[in-house]
Amino acid sequence: MIYCNLHLVDKTFTVHRNKAGQNEKRNLDVSTGNDTREYPCVSCHTNCCKEYVIFVNAHDVYRLSIGLGLDPENFLDIYGAKDFDLGIKVKEGLVDLALKQKNDACTFLVESKDVFRCTVNEFKPGVCKSYPFQMKDGKLTQMSDKMCPADWNTREFETMMKTHLKKDDDEWKFYHDLILEWNKKHWMRKPLSAFLRFILYQVAHSVPFDSDTALSQ
Ligand code: SF4
Ligand code: SF4
């Protein structure tokens, strides 16, 4: 789930609204489904899934595509690249890849009976797992971003986050190397669909960055 606990633990991605339309806090034991513990995301409107465009790397695309059995075009949109050197040079232009949006939120966020839920919990992008933490000068810190209203217990997640953030960092470096290789070879002569096939192939034939398989998190 979120490393927002939405993302880490979510079997129940857990913002509930009462009949007055207000969010209710609930305590939830994620292993049993019983209420025993309070998570910050429970009292939040899942701002992070609504307000951000979720940019993805090759491993994110691979995990979602394989996990959902979908071609990447089904869940990706292209955005104009912010960085000339690391933008993908395809026929469509100089672009970055991000998850599609639906109803002003991530396409994978659903609301049913007043419960918001991430429907791709097992395959969600690395950035969703990390948020709202980051590694800075070798230390785990909560991002100063005011989008997240929760005051997280950093110590509680430190070991888990360090492992994840190191892997996430490796995956972004891998992706940037692929983009540089692609741009050098093809330079806007091939369509995005060819780039997507290229990155899926490269991830499938790469050595995992940790002992997990490419699909496990
Ligand atoms: S904004 Fe913060 S509290 Fe709200 S769902 Fe995201 S990580 Fe959780
Ligand atoms: S994949 Fe979408 S719904 Fe799931 S955690 Fe990320 S932003 Fe939220």
PDB file of C-alpha atoms and ligand atoms in Angstrom:
ATOM      1  CA  MET A   1       0.000   0.000   0.000  1.00  0.00           C
ATOM      2  CA  ILE A   2       1.204   3.337   0.300  1.00  0.00           C
ATOM      3  CA  TYR A   3       4.079   3.523   2.573  1.00  0.00           C
ATOM      4  CA  CYS A   4       1.527   5.754   3.463  1.00  0.00           C
ATOM      5  CA  ASN A   5      -0.033   2.907   5.265  1.00  0.00           C
ATOM      6  CA  LEU A   6      -2.587   3.046   2.635  1.00  0.00           C
ATOM      7  CA  HIS A   7       0.025   1.688   0.424  1.00  0.00           C
ATOM      8  CA  LEU A   8       1.899  -0.586   2.693  1.00  0.00           C
ATOM      9  CA  VAL A   9      -0.751  -2.359   4.479  1.00  0.00           C
ATOM     10  CA  ASP A  10      -3.817  -1.811   2.576  1.00  0.00           C
ATOM     11  CA  LYS A  11      -6.050  -4.732   2.309  1.00  0.00           C
ATOM     12  CA  THR A  12      -8.711  -2.165   3.026  1.00  0.00           C
ATOM     13  CA  PHE A  13      -7.359   1.218   1.860  1.00  0.00           C
ATOM     14  CA  THR A  14      -9.212   2.971   4.344  1.00  0.00           C
ATOM     15  CA  VAL A  15     -10.871   6.298   4.253  1.00  0.00           C
ATOM     16  CA  HIS A  16     -14.464   6.043   5.297  1.00  0.00           C
ATOM     17  CA  ARG A  17     -17.044   8.784   5.133  1.00  0.00           C
ATOM     18  CA  ASN A  18     -19.962   9.094   7.457  1.00  0.00           C
ATOM     19  CA  LYS A  19     -23.399  10.087   6.282  1.00  0.00           C
ATOM     20  CA  ALA A  20     -22.650  13.756   6.847  1.00  0.00           C
ATOM     21  CA  GLY A  21     -19.882  13.426   4.291  1.00  0.00           C
ATOM     22  CA  GLN A  22     -17.102  13.730   6.860  1.00  0.00           C
ATOM     23  CA  ASN A  23     -14.199  11.334   7.076  1.00  0.00           C
ATOM     24  CA  GLU A  24     -14.220   9.009  10.049  1.00  0.00           C
ATOM     25  CA  LYS A  25     -11.168   7.623  11.769  1.00  0.00           C
ATOM     26  CA  ARG A  26     -11.110   3.880  12.229  1.00  0.00           C
ATOM     27  CA  ASN A  27      -8.651   1.594  13.879  1.00  0.00           C
ATOM     28  CA  LEU A  28      -7.687  -1.291  11.703  1.00  0.00           C
ATOM     29  CA  ASP A  29      -5.665  -4.458  12.124  1.00  0.00           C
ATOM     30  CA  VAL A  30      -4.572  -5.121   8.594  1.00  0.00           C
ATOM     31  CA  SER A  31      -3.883  -8.783   9.171  1.00  0.00           C
ATOM     32  CA  THR A  32      -7.305  -9.574  10.556  1.00  0.00           C
ATOM     33  CA  GLY A  33      -9.443  -6.713   9.332  1.00  0.00           C
ATOM     34  CA  ASN A  34     -10.400  -5.932  12.911  1.00  0.00           C
ATOM     35  CA  ASP A  35     -10.190  -2.435  14.233  1.00  0.00           C
ATOM     36  CA  THR A  36      -7.205  -2.161  16.557  1.00  0.00           C
ATOM     37  CA  ARG A  37      -4.912   0.529  15.252  1.00  0.00           C
ATOM     38  CA  GLU A  38      -5.161   4.000  13.850  1.00  0.00           C
ATOM     39  CA  TYR A  39      -3.499   5.001  10.588  1.00  0.00           C
ATOM     40  CA  PRO A  40      -3.136   8.582   9.418  1.00  0.00           C
ATOM     41  CA  CYS A  41      -4.545   7.844   5.980  1.00  0.00           C
ATOM     42  CA  VAL A  42      -7.830   6.873   7.522  1.00  0.00           C
ATOM     43  CA  SER A  43      -8.622  10.470   8.293  1.00  0.00           C
ATOM     44  CA  CYS A  44      -7.362  11.825   4.985  1.00  0.00           C
ATOM     45  CA  HIS A  45      -9.115  12.340   1.662  1.00  0.00           C
ATOM     46  CA  THR A  46      -6.318  10.402  -0.081  1.00  0.00           C
ATOM     47  CA  ASN A  47      -4.961  13.696  -1.342  1.00  0.00           C
ATOM     48  CA  CYS A  48      -1.843  12.059  -2.650  1.00  0.00           C
ATOM     49  CA  CYS A  49      -3.828   9.882  -5.075  1.00  0.00           C
ATOM     50  CA  LYS A  50      -5.825  12.863  -6.308  1.00  0.00           C
ATOM     51  CA  GLU A  51      -3.440  15.756  -6.446  1.00  0.00           C
ATOM     52  CA  TYR A  52      -0.289  14.265  -7.939  1.00  0.00           C
ATOM     53  CA  VAL A  53       0.473  13.056 -11.409  1.00  0.00           C
ATOM     54  CA  ILE A  54       2.168   9.710 -10.798  1.00  0.00           C
ATOM     55  CA  PHE A  55       5.255   9.453 -12.984  1.00  0.00           C
ATOM     56  CA  VAL A  56       6.496   5.923 -13.507  1.00  0.00           C
ATOM     57  CA  ASN A  57       9.677   4.112 -14.458  1.00  0.00           C
ATOM     58  CA  ALA A  58      10.295   0.921 -16.455  1.00  0.00           C
ATOM     59  CA  HIS A  59       9.910  -1.390 -13.464  1.00  0.00           C
ATOM     60  CA  ASP A  60       6.646   0.293 -12.443  1.00  0.00           C
ATOM     61  CA  VAL A  61       5.283  -0.173 -15.967  1.00  0.00           C
ATOM     62  CA  TYR A  62       6.460  -3.786 -16.060  1.00  0.00           C
ATOM     63  CA  ARG A  63       4.889  -4.720 -12.718  1.00  0.00           C
ATOM     64  CA  LEU A  64       1.574  -3.076 -13.585  1.00  0.00           C
ATOM     65  CA  SER A  65       1.468  -4.524 -17.077  1.00  0.00           C
ATOM     66  CA  ILE A  66       2.270  -8.083 -15.998  1.00  0.00           C
ATOM     67  CA  GLY A  67       0.279  -7.917 -12.794  1.00  0.00           C
ATOM     68  CA  LEU A  68      -2.862  -6.587 -14.457  1.00  0.00           C
ATOM     69  CA  GLY A  69      -2.419  -8.412 -17.756  1.00  0.00           C
ATOM     70  CA  LEU A  70      -2.772  -5.119 -19.625  1.00  0.00           C
ATOM     71  CA  ASP A  71      -0.807  -3.355 -22.326  1.00  0.00           C
ATOM     72  CA  PRO A  72       0.806  -0.250 -20.817  1.00  0.00           C
ATOM     73  CA  GLU A  73      -1.142   2.021 -23.175  1.00  0.00           C
ATOM     74  CA  ASN A  74      -4.240   1.127 -21.152  1.00  0.00           C
ATOM     75  CA  PHE A  75      -3.017   2.836 -17.998  1.00  0.00           C
ATOM     76  CA  LEU A  76      -0.382   5.337 -19.155  1.00  0.00           C
ATOM     77  CA  ASP A  77      -0.554   8.871 -20.437  1.00  0.00           C
ATOM     78  CA  ILE A  78       2.213  10.960 -21.910  1.00  0.00           C
ATOM     79  CA  TYR A  79       3.224  14.353 -20.556  1.00  0.00           C
ATOM     80  CA  GLY A  80       5.657  16.846 -22.002  1.00  0.00           C
ATOM     81  CA  ALA A  81       9.088  16.036 -20.548  1.00  0.00           C
ATOM     82  CA  LYS A  82      10.425  18.363 -17.887  1.00  0.00           C
ATOM     83  CA  ASP A  83      14.037  17.361 -18.468  1.00  0.00           C
ATOM     84  CA  PHE A  84      15.391  17.477 -22.021  1.00  0.00           C
ATOM     85  CA  ASP A  85      18.114  14.903 -21.368  1.00  0.00           C
ATOM     86  CA  LEU A  86      15.867  12.390 -19.608  1.00  0.00           C
ATOM     87  CA  GLY A  87      12.724  12.937 -21.671  1.00  0.00           C
ATOM     88  CA  ILE A  88      11.774  10.044 -23.968  1.00  0.00           C
ATOM     89  CA  LYS A  89      12.334  10.980 -27.593  1.00  0.00           C
ATOM     90  CA  VAL A  90       9.576   9.298 -29.603  1.00  0.00           C
ATOM     91  CA  LYS A  91       7.483  10.231 -32.664  1.00  0.00           C
ATOM     92  CA  GLU A  92       4.885  11.703 -30.335  1.00  0.00           C
ATOM     93  CA  GLY A  93       7.436  14.200 -28.989  1.00  0.00           C
ATOM     94  CA  LEU A  94       9.712  14.603 -25.995  1.00  0.00           C
ATOM     95  CA  VAL A  95       7.674  12.969 -23.262  1.00  0.00           C
ATOM     96  CA  ASP A  96       7.466  11.482 -19.778  1.00  0.00           C
ATOM     97  CA  LEU A  97       5.194   8.614 -18.728  1.00  0.00           C
ATOM     98  CA  ALA A  98       2.599   8.822 -15.949  1.00  0.00           C
ATOM     99  CA  LEU A  99      -0.502   6.963 -14.821  1.00  0.00           C
ATOM    100  CA  LYS A 100      -3.743   7.973 -16.479  1.00  0.00           C
ATOM    101  CA  GLN A 101      -6.129  10.143 -14.492  1.00  0.00           C
ATOM    102  CA  LYS A 102      -9.861   9.646 -14.149  1.00  0.00           C
ATOM    103  CA  ASN A 103     -12.269  12.036 -12.406  1.00  0.00           C
ATOM    104  CA  ASP A 104      -9.328  14.196 -11.319  1.00  0.00           C
ATOM    105  CA  ALA A 105      -7.589  11.322  -9.533  1.00  0.00           C
ATOM    106  CA  CYS A 106      -5.349   8.410 -10.329  1.00  0.00           C
ATOM    107  CA  THR A 107      -7.147   5.975 -12.601  1.00  0.00           C
ATOM    108  CA  PHE A 108      -6.556   3.201 -10.049  1.00  0.00           C
ATOM    109  CA  LEU A 109      -8.265   4.998  -7.171  1.00  0.00           C
ATOM    110  CA  VAL A 110     -11.849   3.889  -6.723  1.00  0.00           C
ATOM    111  CA  GLU A 111     -14.565   4.906  -4.323  1.00  0.00           C
ATOM    112  CA  SER A 112     -17.216   2.441  -3.433  1.00  0.00           C
ATOM    113  CA  LYS A 113     -19.723   2.804  -0.646  1.00  0.00           C
ATOM    114  CA  ASP A 114     -17.775   5.710   0.831  1.00  0.00           C
ATOM    115  CA  VAL A 115     -14.490   3.806   0.872  1.00  0.00           C
ATOM    116  CA  PHE A 116     -11.519   4.879  -1.235  1.00  0.00           C
ATOM    117  CA  ARG A 117      -9.341   2.073  -2.427  1.00  0.00           C
ATOM    118  CA  CYS A 118      -6.182   1.638  -4.487  1.00  0.00           C
ATOM    119  CA  THR A 119      -7.010  -1.184  -6.847  1.00  0.00           C
ATOM    120  CA  VAL A 120      -3.402  -2.015  -7.724  1.00  0.00           C
ATOM    121  CA  ASN A 121      -1.988  -2.363  -4.285  1.00  0.00           C
ATOM    122  CA  GLU A 122       0.399  -5.197  -5.123  1.00  0.00           C
ATOM    123  CA  PHE A 123       1.716  -3.448  -8.220  1.00  0.00           C
ATOM    124  CA  LYS A 124       1.540   0.219  -7.302  1.00  0.00           C
ATOM    125  CA  PRO A 125       4.422   2.424  -8.456  1.00  0.00           C
ATOM    126  CA  GLY A 126       7.454   2.896  -6.243  1.00  0.00           C
ATOM    127  CA  VAL A 127       6.633   6.546  -5.666  1.00  0.00           C
ATOM    128  CA  CYS A 128       3.277   5.561  -4.170  1.00  0.00           C
ATOM    129  CA  LYS A 129       5.004   3.189  -1.786  1.00  0.00           C
ATOM    130  CA  SER A 130       7.507   5.794  -0.695  1.00  0.00           C
ATOM    131  CA  TYR A 131       5.192   8.724  -0.212  1.00  0.00           C
ATOM    132  CA  PRO A 132       5.463  10.763   1.966  1.00  0.00           C
ATOM    133  CA  PHE A 133       9.027   9.716   2.827  1.00  0.00           C
ATOM    134  CA  GLN A 134      12.348  10.321   1.168  1.00  0.00           C
ATOM    135  CA  MET A 135      16.008   9.617   1.825  1.00  0.00           C
ATOM    136  CA  LYS A 136      17.963  12.813   2.381  1.00  0.00           C
ATOM    137  CA  ASP A 137      21.675  12.788   3.271  1.00  0.00           C
ATOM    138  CA  GLY A 138      21.332   9.106   4.121  1.00  0.00           C
ATOM    139  CA  LYS A 139      18.474   9.721   6.557  1.00  0.00           C
ATOM    140  CA  LEU A 140      14.840   8.869   6.195  1.00  0.00           C
ATOM    141  CA  THR A 141      12.682  11.970   6.444  1.00  0.00           C
ATOM    142  CA  GLN A 142       9.096  12.867   5.811  1.00  0.00           C
ATOM    143  CA  MET A 143       8.818  15.135   2.793  1.00  0.00           C
ATOM    144  CA  SER A 144       8.072  18.745   3.629  1.00  0.00           C
ATOM    145  CA  ASP A 145       5.263  18.591   1.087  1.00  0.00           C
ATOM    146  CA  LYS A 146       2.151  19.995   2.705  1.00  0.00           C
ATOM    147  CA  MET A 147      -0.113  17.751   0.668  1.00  0.00           C
ATOM    148  CA  CYS A 148       0.091  15.059   3.317  1.00  0.00           C
ATOM    149  CA  PRO A 149      -1.495  16.184   6.567  1.00  0.00           C
ATOM    150  CA  ALA A 150      -0.253  13.284   8.670  1.00  0.00           C
ATOM    151  CA  ASP A 151       2.620  13.334  11.110  1.00  0.00           C
ATOM    152  CA  TRP A 152       4.117   9.911  10.481  1.00  0.00           C
ATOM    153  CA  ASN A 153       6.136   7.851  12.891  1.00  0.00           C
ATOM    154  CA  THR A 154       9.357   7.780  10.916  1.00  0.00           C
ATOM    155  CA  ARG A 155      11.128   5.347  13.212  1.00  0.00           C
ATOM    156  CA  GLU A 156       8.373   2.788  12.837  1.00  0.00           C
ATOM    157  CA  PHE A 157       8.938   2.527   9.095  1.00  0.00           C
ATOM    158  CA  GLU A 158      12.620   3.212   8.828  1.00  0.00           C
ATOM    159  CA  THR A 159      13.976  -0.253   8.151  1.00  0.00           C
ATOM    160  CA  MET A 160      11.312  -1.053   5.604  1.00  0.00           C
ATOM    161  CA  MET A 161      11.570   2.302   3.878  1.00  0.00           C
ATOM    162  CA  LYS A 162      15.327   2.233   3.540  1.00  0.00           C
ATOM    163  CA  THR A 163      15.172  -1.055   1.686  1.00  0.00           C
ATOM    164  CA  HIS A 164      12.412   0.147  -0.574  1.00  0.00           C
ATOM    165  CA  LEU A 165      13.960   3.538  -1.277  1.00  0.00           C
ATOM    166  CA  LYS A 166      17.297   2.007  -2.216  1.00  0.00           C
ATOM    167  CA  LYS A 167      15.535  -0.323  -4.656  1.00  0.00           C
ATOM    168  CA  ASP A 168      13.434   2.548  -6.004  1.00  0.00           C
ATOM    169  CA  ASP A 169      16.553   4.612  -6.559  1.00  0.00           C
ATOM    170  CA  ASP A 170      18.195   1.724  -8.447  1.00  0.00           C
ATOM    171  CA  GLU A 171      15.101   1.312 -10.617  1.00  0.00           C
ATOM    172  CA  TRP A 172      15.023   5.003 -11.557  1.00  0.00           C
ATOM    173  CA  LYS A 173      18.720   4.906 -12.495  1.00  0.00           C
ATOM    174  CA  PHE A 174      18.063   1.810 -14.610  1.00  0.00           C
ATOM    175  CA  TYR A 175      15.177   3.626 -16.339  1.00  0.00           C
ATOM    176  CA  HIS A 176      17.225   6.739 -17.021  1.00  0.00           C
ATOM    177  CA  ASP A 177      19.947   4.585 -18.586  1.00  0.00           C
ATOM    178  CA  LEU A 178      17.322   2.954 -20.810  1.00  0.00           C
ATOM    179  CA  ILE A 179      16.025   6.354 -21.915  1.00  0.00           C
ATOM    180  CA  LEU A 180      19.529   7.523 -22.785  1.00  0.00           C
ATOM    181  CA  GLU A 181      20.156   4.327 -24.747  1.00  0.00           C
ATOM    182  CA  TRP A 182      16.828   4.664 -26.573  1.00  0.00           C
ATOM    183  CA  ASN A 183      17.314   8.344 -27.393  1.00  0.00           C
ATOM    184  CA  LYS A 184      20.788   7.716 -28.751  1.00  0.00           C
ATOM    185  CA  LYS A 185      19.588   4.906 -31.024  1.00  0.00           C
ATOM    186  CA  HIS A 186      16.203   6.158 -32.192  1.00  0.00           C
ATOM    187  CA  TRP A 187      15.892   9.933 -31.643  1.00  0.00           C
ATOM    188  CA  MET A 188      12.181  10.484 -32.327  1.00  0.00           C
ATOM    189  CA  ARG A 189      12.045   8.048 -35.240  1.00  0.00           C
ATOM    190  CA  LYS A 190       9.958   5.391 -33.446  1.00  0.00           C
ATOM    191  CA  PRO A 191       6.574   5.600 -31.713  1.00  0.00           C
ATOM    192  CA  LEU A 192       5.900   5.339 -28.008  1.00  0.00           C
ATOM    193  CA  SER A 193       4.568   1.798 -28.434  1.00  0.00           C
ATOM    194  CA  ALA A 194       8.067   0.703 -29.554  1.00  0.00           C
ATOM    195  CA  PHE A 195       9.631   2.380 -26.516  1.00  0.00           C
ATOM    196  CA  LEU A 196       7.197   0.568 -24.231  1.00  0.00           C
ATOM    197  CA  ARG A 197       8.066  -2.787 -25.812  1.00  0.00           C
ATOM    198  CA  PHE A 198      11.733  -1.918 -25.381  1.00  0.00           C
ATOM    199  CA  ILE A 199      11.488  -1.178 -21.652  1.00  0.00           C
ATOM    200  CA  LEU A 200       9.310  -4.219 -20.939  1.00  0.00           C
ATOM    201  CA  TYR A 201      11.873  -6.423 -22.656  1.00  0.00           C
ATOM    202  CA  GLN A 202      14.768  -4.824 -20.799  1.00  0.00           C
ATOM    203  CA  VAL A 203      13.146  -5.247 -17.373  1.00  0.00           C
ATOM    204  CA  ALA A 204      12.133  -8.824 -18.139  1.00  0.00           C
ATOM    205  CA  HIS A 205      15.754  -9.663 -18.979  1.00  0.00           C
ATOM    206  CA  SER A 206      17.393  -7.690 -16.177  1.00  0.00           C
ATOM    207  CA  VAL A 207      18.748  -8.942 -12.896  1.00  0.00           C
ATOM    208  CA  PRO A 208      16.471  -7.941  -9.990  1.00  0.00           C
ATOM    209  CA  PHE A 209      17.944  -5.300  -7.678  1.00  0.00           C
ATOM    210  CA  ASP A 210      17.190  -7.384  -4.626  1.00  0.00           C
ATOM    211  CA  SER A 211      16.487 -11.006  -3.825  1.00  0.00           C
ATOM    212  CA  ASP A 212      12.861 -10.561  -4.777  1.00  0.00           C
ATOM    213  CA  THR A 213      11.581 -11.354  -8.221  1.00  0.00           C
ATOM    214  CA  ALA A 214      10.688  -8.418 -10.418  1.00  0.00           C
ATOM    215  CA  LEU A 215       7.030  -8.800  -9.527  1.00  0.00           C
ATOM    216  CA  SER A 216       7.351  -9.014  -5.770  1.00  0.00           C
ATOM    217  CA  GLN A 217       7.441  -6.023  -3.484  1.00  0.00           C
TER     218      GLN A 217
HETATM  219  S1  SF4 B   1      -1.886  12.319   1.767  1.00  0.00           S
HETATM  220 FE1  SF4 B   1      -0.739  11.361   3.457  1.00  0.00          FE
HETATM  221  S2  SF4 B   1      -2.282  10.709   4.956  1.00  0.00           S
HETATM  222 FE2  SF4 B   1      -3.349  11.152   3.024  1.00  0.00          FE
HETATM  223  S3  SF4 B   1      -3.535   9.147   2.002  1.00  0.00           S
HETATM  224 FE3  SF4 B   1      -1.647  10.145   1.243  1.00  0.00          FE
HETATM  225  S4  SF4 B   1       0.041   9.465   2.560  1.00  0.00           S
HETATM  226 FE4  SF4 B   1      -1.925   8.974   3.584  1.00  0.00          FE
HETATM  227  S1  SF4 B   2      -1.520   3.671  -7.903  1.00  0.00           S
HETATM  228 FE1  SF4 B   2      -2.935   5.412  -7.843  1.00  0.00          FE
HETATM  229  S2  SF4 B   2      -4.535   4.842  -6.364  1.00  0.00           S
HETATM  230 FE2  SF4 B   2      -2.773   3.472  -6.042  1.00  0.00          FE
HETATM  231  S3  SF4 B   2      -1.550   4.487  -4.427  1.00  0.00           S
HETATM  232 FE3  SF4 B   2      -0.716   5.170  -6.409  1.00  0.00          FE
HETATM  233  S4  SF4 B   2      -1.800   7.091  -6.860  1.00  0.00           S
HETATM  234 FE4  SF4 B   2      -2.971   6.028  -5.240  1.00  0.00          FE
END
